[in-house]
Coordinates of C-alpha atoms in Angstrom, one line a residue:
Chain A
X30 CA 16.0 -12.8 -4.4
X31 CA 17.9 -13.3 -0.7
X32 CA 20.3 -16.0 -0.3
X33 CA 18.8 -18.8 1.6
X34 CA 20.1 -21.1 3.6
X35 CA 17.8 -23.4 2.5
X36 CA 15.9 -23.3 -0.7
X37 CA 12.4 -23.5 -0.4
X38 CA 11.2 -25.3 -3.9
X39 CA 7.7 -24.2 -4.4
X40 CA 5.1 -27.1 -5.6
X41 CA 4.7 -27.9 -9.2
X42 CA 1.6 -26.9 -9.2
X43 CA 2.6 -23.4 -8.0
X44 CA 5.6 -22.9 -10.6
X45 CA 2.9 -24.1 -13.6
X46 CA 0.4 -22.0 -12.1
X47 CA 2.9 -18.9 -12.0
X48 CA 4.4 -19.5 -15.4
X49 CA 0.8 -19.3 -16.6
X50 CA -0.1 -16.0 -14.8
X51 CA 3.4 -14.7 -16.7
X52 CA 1.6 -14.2 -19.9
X53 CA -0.8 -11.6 -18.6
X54 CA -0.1 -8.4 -16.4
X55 CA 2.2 -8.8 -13.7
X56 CA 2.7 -5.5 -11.5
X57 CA 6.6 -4.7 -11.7
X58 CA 6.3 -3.2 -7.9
X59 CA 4.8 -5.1 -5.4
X60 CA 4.5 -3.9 -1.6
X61 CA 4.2 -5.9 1.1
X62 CA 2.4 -4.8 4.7
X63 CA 3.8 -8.1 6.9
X64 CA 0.9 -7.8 9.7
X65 CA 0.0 -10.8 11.6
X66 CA 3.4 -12.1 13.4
X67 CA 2.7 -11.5 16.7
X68 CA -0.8 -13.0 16.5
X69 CA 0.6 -15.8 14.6
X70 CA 3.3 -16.4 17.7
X71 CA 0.5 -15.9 20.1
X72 CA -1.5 -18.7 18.2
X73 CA 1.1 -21.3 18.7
X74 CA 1.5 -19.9 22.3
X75 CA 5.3 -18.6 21.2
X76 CA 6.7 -15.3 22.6
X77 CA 6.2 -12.2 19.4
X78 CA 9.9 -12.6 18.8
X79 CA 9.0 -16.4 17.3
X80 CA 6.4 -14.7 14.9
X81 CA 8.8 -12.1 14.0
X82 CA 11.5 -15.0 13.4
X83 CA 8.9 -16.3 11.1
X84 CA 8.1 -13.4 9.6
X85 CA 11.5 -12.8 8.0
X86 CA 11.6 -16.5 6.9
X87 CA 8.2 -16.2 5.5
X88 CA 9.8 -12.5 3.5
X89 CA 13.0 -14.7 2.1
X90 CA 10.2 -17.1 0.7
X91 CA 7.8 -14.2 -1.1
X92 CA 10.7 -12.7 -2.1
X93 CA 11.9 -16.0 -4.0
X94 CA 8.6 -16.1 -5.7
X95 CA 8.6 -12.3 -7.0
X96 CA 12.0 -13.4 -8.7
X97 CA 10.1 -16.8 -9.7
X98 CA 7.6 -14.2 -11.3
X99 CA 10.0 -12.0 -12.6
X100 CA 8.7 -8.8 -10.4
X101 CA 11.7 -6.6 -10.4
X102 CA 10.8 -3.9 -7.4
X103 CA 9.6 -4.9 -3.9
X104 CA 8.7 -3.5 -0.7
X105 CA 8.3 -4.2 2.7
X106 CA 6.8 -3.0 6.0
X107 CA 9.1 -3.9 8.8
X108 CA 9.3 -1.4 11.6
X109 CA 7.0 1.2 11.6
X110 CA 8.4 4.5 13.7
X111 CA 5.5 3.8 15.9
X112 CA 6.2 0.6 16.7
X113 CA 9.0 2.1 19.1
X114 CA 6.0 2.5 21.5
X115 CA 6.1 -1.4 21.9
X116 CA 7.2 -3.1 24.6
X117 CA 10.9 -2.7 25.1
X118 CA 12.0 -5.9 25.6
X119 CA 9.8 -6.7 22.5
X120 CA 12.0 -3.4 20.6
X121 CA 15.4 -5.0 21.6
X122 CA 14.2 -8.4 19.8
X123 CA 13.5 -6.6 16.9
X124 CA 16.4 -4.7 16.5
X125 CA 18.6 -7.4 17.6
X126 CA 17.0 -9.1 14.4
X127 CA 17.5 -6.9 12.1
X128 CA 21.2 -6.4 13.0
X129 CA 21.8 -10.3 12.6
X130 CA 20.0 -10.3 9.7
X131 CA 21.5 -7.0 8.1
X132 CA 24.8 -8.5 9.2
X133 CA 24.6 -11.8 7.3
X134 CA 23.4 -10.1 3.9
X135 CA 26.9 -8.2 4.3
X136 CA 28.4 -11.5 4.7
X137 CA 26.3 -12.8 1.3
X138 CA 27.5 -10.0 -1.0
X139 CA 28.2 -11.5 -3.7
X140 CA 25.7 -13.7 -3.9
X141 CA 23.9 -10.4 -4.1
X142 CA 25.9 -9.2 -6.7
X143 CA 25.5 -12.8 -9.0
X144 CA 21.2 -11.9 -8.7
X145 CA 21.8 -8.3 -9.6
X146 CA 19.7 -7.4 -5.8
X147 CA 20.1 -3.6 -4.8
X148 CA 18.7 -3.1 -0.9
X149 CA 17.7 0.2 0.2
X150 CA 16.6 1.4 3.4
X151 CA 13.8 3.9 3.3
X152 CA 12.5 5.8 6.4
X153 CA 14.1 7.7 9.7
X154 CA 17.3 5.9 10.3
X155 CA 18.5 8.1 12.5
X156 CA 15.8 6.7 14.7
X157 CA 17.6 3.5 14.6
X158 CA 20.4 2.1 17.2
X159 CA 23.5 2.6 15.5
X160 CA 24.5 -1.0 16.1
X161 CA 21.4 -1.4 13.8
X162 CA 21.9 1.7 11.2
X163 CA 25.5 1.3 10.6
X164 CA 24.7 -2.3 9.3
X165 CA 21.9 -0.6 7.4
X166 CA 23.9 1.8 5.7
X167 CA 26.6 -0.4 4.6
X168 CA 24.6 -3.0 3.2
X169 CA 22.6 -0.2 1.1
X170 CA 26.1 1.8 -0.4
X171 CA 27.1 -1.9 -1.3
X172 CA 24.6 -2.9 -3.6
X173 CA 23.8 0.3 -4.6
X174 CA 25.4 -1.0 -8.6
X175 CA 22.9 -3.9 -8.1
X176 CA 20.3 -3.5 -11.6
X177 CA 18.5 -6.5 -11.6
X178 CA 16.3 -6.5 -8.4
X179 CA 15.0 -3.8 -5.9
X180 CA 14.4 -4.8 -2.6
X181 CA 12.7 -1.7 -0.4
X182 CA 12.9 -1.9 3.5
X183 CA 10.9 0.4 5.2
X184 CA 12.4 0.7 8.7
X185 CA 11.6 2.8 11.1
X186 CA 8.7 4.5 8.5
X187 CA 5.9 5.9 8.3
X188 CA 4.4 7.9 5.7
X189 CA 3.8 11.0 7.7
X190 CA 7.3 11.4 8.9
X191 CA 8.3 11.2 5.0
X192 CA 5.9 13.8 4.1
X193 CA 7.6 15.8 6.9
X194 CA 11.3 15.1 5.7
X195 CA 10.2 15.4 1.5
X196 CA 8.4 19.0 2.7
X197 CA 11.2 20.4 4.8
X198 CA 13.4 19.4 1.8
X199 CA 11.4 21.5 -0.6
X200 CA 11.5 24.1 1.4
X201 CA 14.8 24.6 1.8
X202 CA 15.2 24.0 -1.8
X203 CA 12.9 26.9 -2.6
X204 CA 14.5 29.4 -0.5
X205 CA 17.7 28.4 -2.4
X206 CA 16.8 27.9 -5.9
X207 CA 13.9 30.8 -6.7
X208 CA 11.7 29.6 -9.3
X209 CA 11.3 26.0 -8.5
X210 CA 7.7 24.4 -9.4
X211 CA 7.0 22.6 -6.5
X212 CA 3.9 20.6 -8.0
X213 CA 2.2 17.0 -6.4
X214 CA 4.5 15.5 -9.2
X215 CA 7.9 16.7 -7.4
X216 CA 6.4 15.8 -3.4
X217 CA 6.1 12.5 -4.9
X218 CA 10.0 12.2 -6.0
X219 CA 11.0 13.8 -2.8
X220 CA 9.7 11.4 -0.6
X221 CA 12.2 8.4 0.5
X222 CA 10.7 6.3 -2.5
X223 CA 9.4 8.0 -4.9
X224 CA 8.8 4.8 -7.3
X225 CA 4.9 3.8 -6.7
X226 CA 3.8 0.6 -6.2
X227 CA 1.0 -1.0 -8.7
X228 CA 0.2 -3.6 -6.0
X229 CA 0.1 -3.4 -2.2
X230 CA -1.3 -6.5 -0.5
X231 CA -1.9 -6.4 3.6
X232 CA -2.2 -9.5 5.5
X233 CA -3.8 -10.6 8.9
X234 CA -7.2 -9.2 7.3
X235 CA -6.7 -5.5 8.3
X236 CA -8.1 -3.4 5.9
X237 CA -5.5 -0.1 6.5
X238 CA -3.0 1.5 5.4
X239 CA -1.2 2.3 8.8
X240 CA 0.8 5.4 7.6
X241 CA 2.5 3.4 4.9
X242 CA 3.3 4.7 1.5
X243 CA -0.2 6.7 1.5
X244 CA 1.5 9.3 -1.1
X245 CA 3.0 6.2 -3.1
X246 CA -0.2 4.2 -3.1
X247 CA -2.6 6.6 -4.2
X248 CA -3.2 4.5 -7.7
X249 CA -2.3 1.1 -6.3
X250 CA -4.6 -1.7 -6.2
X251 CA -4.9 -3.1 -2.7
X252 CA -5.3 -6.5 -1.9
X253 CA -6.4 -7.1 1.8
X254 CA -6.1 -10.8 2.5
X255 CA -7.1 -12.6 5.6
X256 CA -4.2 -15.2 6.3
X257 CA -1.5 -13.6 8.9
X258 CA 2.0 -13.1 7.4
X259 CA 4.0 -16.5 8.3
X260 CA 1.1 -18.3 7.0
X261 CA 0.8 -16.3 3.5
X262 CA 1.0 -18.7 1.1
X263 CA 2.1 -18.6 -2.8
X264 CA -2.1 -19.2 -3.8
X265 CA -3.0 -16.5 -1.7
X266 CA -0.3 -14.6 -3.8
X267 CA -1.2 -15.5 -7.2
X268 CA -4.7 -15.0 -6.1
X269 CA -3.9 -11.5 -5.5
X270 CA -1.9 -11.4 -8.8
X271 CA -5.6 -13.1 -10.5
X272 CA -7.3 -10.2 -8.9
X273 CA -4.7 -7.5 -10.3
X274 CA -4.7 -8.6 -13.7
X275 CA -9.0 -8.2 -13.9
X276 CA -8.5 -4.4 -13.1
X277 CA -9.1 -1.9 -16.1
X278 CA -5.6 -0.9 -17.4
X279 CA -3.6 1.8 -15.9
X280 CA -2.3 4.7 -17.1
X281 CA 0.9 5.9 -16.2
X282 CA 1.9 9.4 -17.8
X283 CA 3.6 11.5 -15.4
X284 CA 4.1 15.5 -17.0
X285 CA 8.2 15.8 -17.8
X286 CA 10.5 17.9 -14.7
X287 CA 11.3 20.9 -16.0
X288 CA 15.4 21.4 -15.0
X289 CA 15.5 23.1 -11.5
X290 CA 13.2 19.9 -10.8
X291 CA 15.5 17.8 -12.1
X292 CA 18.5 19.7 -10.9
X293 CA 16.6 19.3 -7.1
X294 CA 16.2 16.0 -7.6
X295 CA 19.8 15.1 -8.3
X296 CA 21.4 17.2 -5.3
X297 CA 18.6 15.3 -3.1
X298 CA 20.3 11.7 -4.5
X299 CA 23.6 13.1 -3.6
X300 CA 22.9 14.2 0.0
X301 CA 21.2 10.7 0.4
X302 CA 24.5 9.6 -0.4
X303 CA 26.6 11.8 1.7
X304 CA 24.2 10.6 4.5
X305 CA 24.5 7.1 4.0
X306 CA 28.5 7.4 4.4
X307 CA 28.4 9.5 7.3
X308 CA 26.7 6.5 9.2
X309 CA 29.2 4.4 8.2
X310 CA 31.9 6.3 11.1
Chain B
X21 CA 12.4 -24.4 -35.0
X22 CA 13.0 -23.2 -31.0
X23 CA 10.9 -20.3 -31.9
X24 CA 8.2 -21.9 -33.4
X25 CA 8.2 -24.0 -29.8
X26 CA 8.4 -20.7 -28.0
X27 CA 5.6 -19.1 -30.0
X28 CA 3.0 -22.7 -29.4
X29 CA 4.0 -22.7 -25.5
X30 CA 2.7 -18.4 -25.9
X31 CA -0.4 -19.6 -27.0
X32 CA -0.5 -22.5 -24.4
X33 CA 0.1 -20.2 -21.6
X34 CA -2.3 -17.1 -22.8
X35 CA -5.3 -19.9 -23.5
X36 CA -4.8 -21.7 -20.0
X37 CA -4.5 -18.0 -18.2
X38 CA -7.7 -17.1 -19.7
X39 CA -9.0 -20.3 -18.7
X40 CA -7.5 -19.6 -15.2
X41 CA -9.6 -16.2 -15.3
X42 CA -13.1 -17.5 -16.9
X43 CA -12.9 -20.3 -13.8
X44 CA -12.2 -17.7 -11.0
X45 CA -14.9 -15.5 -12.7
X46 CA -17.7 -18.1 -12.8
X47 CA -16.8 -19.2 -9.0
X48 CA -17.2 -15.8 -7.9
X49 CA -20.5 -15.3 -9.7
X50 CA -21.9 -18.0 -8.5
X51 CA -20.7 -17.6 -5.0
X52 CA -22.4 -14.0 -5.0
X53 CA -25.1 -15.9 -6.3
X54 CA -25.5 -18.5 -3.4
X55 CA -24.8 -15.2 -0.8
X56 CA -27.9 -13.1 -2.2
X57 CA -29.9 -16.1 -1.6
X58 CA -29.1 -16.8 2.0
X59 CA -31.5 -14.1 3.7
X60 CA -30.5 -15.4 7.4
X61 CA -27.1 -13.7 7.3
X62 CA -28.4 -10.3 6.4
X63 CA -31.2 -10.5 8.6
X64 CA -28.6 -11.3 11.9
X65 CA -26.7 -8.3 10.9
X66 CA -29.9 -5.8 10.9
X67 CA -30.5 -6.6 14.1
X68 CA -27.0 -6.1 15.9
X69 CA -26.4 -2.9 17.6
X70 CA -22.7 -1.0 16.3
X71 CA -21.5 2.1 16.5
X72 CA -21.3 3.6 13.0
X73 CA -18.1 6.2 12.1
X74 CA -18.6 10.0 12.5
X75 CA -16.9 10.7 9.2
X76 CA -17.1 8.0 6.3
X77 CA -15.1 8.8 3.0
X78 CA -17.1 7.5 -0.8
X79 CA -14.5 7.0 -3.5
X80 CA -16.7 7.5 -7.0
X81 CA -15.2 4.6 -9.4
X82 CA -15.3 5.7 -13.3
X83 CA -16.7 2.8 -14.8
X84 CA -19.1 1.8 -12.1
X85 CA -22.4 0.9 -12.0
X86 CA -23.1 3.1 -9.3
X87 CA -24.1 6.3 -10.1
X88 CA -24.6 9.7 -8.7
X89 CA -28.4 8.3 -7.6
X90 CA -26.9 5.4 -6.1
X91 CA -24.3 7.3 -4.0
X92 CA -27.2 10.0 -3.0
X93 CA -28.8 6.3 -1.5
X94 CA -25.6 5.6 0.4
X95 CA -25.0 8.9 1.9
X96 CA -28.5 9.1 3.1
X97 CA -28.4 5.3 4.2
X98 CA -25.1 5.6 6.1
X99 CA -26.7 8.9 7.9
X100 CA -29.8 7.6 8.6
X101 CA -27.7 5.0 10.5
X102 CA -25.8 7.3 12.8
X103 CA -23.0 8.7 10.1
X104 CA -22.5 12.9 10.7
X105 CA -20.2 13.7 7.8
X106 CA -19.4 12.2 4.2
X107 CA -16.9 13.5 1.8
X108 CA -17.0 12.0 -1.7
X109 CA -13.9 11.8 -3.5
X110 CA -14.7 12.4 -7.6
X111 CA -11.8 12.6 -9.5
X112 CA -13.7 12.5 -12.7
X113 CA -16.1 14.7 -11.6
X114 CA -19.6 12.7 -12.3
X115 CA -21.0 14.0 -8.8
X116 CA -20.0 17.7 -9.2
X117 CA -21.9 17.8 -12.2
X118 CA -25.0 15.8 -11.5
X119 CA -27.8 18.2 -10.5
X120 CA -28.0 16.8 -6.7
X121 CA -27.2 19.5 -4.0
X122 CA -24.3 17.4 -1.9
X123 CA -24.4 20.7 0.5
X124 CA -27.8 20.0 1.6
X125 CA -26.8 16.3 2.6
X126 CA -24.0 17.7 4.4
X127 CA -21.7 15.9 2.2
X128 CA -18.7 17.7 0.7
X129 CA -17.4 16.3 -3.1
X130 CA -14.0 16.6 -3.1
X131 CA -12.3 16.6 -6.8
X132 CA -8.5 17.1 -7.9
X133 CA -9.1 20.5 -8.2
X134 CA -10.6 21.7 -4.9
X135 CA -8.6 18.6 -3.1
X136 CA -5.8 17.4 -4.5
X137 CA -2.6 19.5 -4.2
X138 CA -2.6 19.1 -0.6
X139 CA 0.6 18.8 0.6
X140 CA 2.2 20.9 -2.5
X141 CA -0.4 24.1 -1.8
X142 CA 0.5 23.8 1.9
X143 CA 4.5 23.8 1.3
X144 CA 3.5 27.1 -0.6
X145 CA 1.6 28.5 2.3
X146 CA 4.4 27.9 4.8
X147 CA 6.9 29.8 2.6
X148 CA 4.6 32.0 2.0
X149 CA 4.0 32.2 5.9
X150 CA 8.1 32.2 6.2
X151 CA 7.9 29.2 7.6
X152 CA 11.4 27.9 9.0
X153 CA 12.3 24.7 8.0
X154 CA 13.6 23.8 11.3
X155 CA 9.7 24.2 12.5
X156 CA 8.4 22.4 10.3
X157 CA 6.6 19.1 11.8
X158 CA 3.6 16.8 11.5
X159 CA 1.4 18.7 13.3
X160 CA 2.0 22.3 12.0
X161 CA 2.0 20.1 8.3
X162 CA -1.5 18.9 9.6
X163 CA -2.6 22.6 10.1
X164 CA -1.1 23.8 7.2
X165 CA -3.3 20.9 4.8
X166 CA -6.5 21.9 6.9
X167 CA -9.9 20.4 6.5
X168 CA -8.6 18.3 3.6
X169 CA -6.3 16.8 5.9
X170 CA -9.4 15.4 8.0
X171 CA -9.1 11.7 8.6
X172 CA -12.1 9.7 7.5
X173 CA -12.6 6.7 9.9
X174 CA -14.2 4.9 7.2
X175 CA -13.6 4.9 3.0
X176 CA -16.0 3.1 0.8
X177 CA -14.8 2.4 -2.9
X178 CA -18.1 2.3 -4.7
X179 CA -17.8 0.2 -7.4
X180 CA -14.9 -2.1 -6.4
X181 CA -14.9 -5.6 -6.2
X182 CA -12.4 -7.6 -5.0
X183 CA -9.2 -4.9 -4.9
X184 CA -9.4 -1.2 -3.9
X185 CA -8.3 1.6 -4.9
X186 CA -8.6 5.4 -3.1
X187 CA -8.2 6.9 -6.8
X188 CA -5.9 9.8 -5.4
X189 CA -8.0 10.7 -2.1
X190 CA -6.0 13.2 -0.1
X191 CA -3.6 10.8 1.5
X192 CA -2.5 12.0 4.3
X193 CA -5.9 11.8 5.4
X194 CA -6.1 8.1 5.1
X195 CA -3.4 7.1 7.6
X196 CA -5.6 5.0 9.6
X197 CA -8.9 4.9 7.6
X198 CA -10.2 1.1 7.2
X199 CA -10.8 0.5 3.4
X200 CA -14.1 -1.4 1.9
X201 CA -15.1 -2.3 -1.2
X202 CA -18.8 -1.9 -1.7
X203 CA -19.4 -3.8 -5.3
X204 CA -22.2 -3.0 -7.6
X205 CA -24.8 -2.9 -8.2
X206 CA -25.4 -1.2 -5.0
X207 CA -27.9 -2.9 -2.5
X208 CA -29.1 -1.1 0.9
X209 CA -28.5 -4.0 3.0
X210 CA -24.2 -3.2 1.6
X211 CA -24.4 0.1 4.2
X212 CA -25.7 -2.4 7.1
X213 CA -22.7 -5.3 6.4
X214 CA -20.3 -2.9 6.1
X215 CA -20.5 -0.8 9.1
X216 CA -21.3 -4.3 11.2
X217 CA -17.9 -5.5 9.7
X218 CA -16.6 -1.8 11.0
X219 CA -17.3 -2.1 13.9
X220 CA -15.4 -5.0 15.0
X221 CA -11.9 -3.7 13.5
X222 CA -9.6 -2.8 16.5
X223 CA -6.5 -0.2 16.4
X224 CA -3.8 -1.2 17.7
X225 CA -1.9 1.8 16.5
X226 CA 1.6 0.5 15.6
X227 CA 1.7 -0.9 19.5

């Protein structure tokens, strides 16, 4: 789904094994909680920055197997808003990552363009640097025309904080437009994502949510496995694919907006926009 | 002629996934098998001291074995072992309308209709409180969802097996619960491992 420097072929017995998993149920969003990279670093006796280094290697890699898969939607964990309590030299490296790595998307364009992959950034970034958000911003209003693929970053996110925004939101809409339902069904569309995942698999062998997508994840299947992130392998992914496809089938039906919903719901999309270019200054 | 290829290789691939499935399924069985038979693990775990969670969350799973008898068991099991307070999510109702008396357990059943319009019935109270938005913030959000909003340490889905699911529990209440499955059919020895396994999780709290 990312350009890669390098492509990283999976094994034969990998591609077979996913090609046969095709012809059951595959989830069509997949989230990812990347836990484990500092542990990992501290393993190998590396400074957190090397696991984190590892970690976004070891992301280009699952993400070439969701596309190998044919899994159109996926997100991410990659900076919680409380991770800001971390050490700040350990912060900086972060954010000095994400920038490079923000950067050289924006320099891969249309390579994003040729796999159809639409970025978006979901979560407080305001509470970003603006060496870090502007990036951020850009890259999001430039694949926005992207159909193909999805790929969801939650940066600086948690899932209290969208409650927060998608509540202050419907307030403000209800003072404005009497009349408006406000319904479990519309808190859901107003938070940052309102697409739920089917799958959310945690690594590092916490079994917790951490404040992420609790409101999105509320009929997800979750997969806790025990390897930590850089080491998450394509069998520990198809194993949690296995697992998914053994579930009972899932129903889906959603009651229809009526049209103040809908009418909310499109002036939300358009001062998401309106946001997005006024980081761009 | 390419279709005809196509349609053989959809058979090929939908007899060797359900091959792929039956394999996992037998390796798991008898795994589960070899477990129940090894008494020494169990036995080790009885005898280690933990603290258990004050407030431990049951998920009821629809098509599971475990019944409302069965999660009577586990509530009394988990506080007879130092548990104070259990609230049992039953979005399909099978515990509200069993003829046990949760109240008397001091367990509280929580179903879609008494707790799951959280967030929505609290953005209606803070209007109808006139509410600014500019005041509005996690923790007066927390005291608008109230006692719904309280934060299990602990949520057993009874029933699951290998994946979970929280089946729609109040979720801003789950921000930092640890998640278990506890498989059927339900054994007494499952409240033991589980809160052993509990109680060597750490929080690191996003630090």
């Amino acid at each position: 789904m990312l350009p890669q420097e390098k492509e990283i072929r999976p094994s034969w017995i990998g591609r077979l094994m996913s090609w046969i998993l095709r012809a059951g149920e595959i989830p069509h969003h997949v989230a990812f909680i990347m836990d484990g990279n500092r542990r990992f670093a501290r393993r190998s006796g590396e400074a957190p920055i090397h696991g984190h280094k590892q970690g976004f290697s070891k992301l280009a890699e699952v993400l070439s197997w969701c596309e190998m898969l044919e899994i159109p939607e996926v997100t991410v964990y990659a900076f919680s808003a409380d991770n800001f309590k971390r050490p700040q030299a350990e912060v900086d490296g972060l954010m000095s990552l994400a920038r490079e790595k923000f950067h050289q998307l924006l320099s891969e364009q249309a390579k994003l363009k040729e796999k159809g992959v639409r970025i978006r950034m979901i979560g407080e970034i305001d509470l970003l640097p603006s060496d870090v958000r502007q990036p951020a911003a850009e890259l999001e209003q430039k694949t926005r025309d992207n159909k193909t693929y999805t790929l969801n970053i939650c940066i600086a996110y948690t899932s209290r904080l969208e409650c927060v925004n998608a509540a202050k939101k419907l307030l403000a809409a209800s003072e404005s437009s009497k009349g408006l339902a406000i319904d479990e069904q519309l808190v859901s569309k107003s938070m940052y994502l309102s697409s739920p995942p089917q799958l959310l698999i945690r690594t590092s062998g916490e079994a917790r949510l951490s404040d992420f997508l609790l409101f999105q994840c509320q009929k997800a299947q979750i997969c806790f496995v025990k390897p930590f992130w850089p080491d998450f392998s394509l069998y520990d992914f198809l194993g949690c694919l296995l697992k998914y496809q053994k579930v009972d089938p899932r129903s889906s039906y959603e009651e229809p907006l009526s049209a103040k919903q809908e009418s909310y719901l499109r002036k939300l999309e358009e001062s998401r926009a309106k946001q997005l270019q006024s980081y761009l200054k | 002629m390419a279709s005809r290829r196509s349609r053989y290789f959809g058979i090929v691939q939908v007899l060797l996934l359900y091959l792929i499935h039956f394999a996992v399924s037998c390796f798991s069985w008898f795994f589960k098998i070899v477990r129940r038979l090894n008494p020494f693990k169990s036995s080790k775990l009885s005898n280690k001291f933990y603290q258990s969670p004050e407030h431990v969350a049951l998920v009821s799973y629809k098509n599971s074995l475990i019944d409302s008898s069965q999660m009577r068991e586990i509530a009394l099991e988990l506080l007879q072992r130092g548990c104070k307070k259990i609230s049992i999510w039953d979005p399909d109702r099978r515990m509200e309308k069993s003829k046990i008396d949760w109240s008397e357990l001091n367990c509280r059943v929580l179903t879609p209709k008494n707790g799951g319009s959280t967030v929505s019935d609290s953005i209606k109270r803070m209007k109808a409180s006139s509410v600014s938005v500019r005041e509005v913030n996690v923790e007066l959000l927390d005291h608008f969802i109230g006692p719904n909003g309280e934060e299990p340490e602990l949520l057993l889905c009874c029933g699951a097996l290998d994946l979970v699911s929280t089946k729609g529990y109040p979720p801003w209440a789950l921000r930092l619960t640890t998640i278990y499955p506890l498989p059927s059919p339900y054994s007494k020895s499952q409240v033991n491992e589980v809160l052993s396994r509990y109680s060597t999780v750490s929080q690191r709290y996003g630090k």
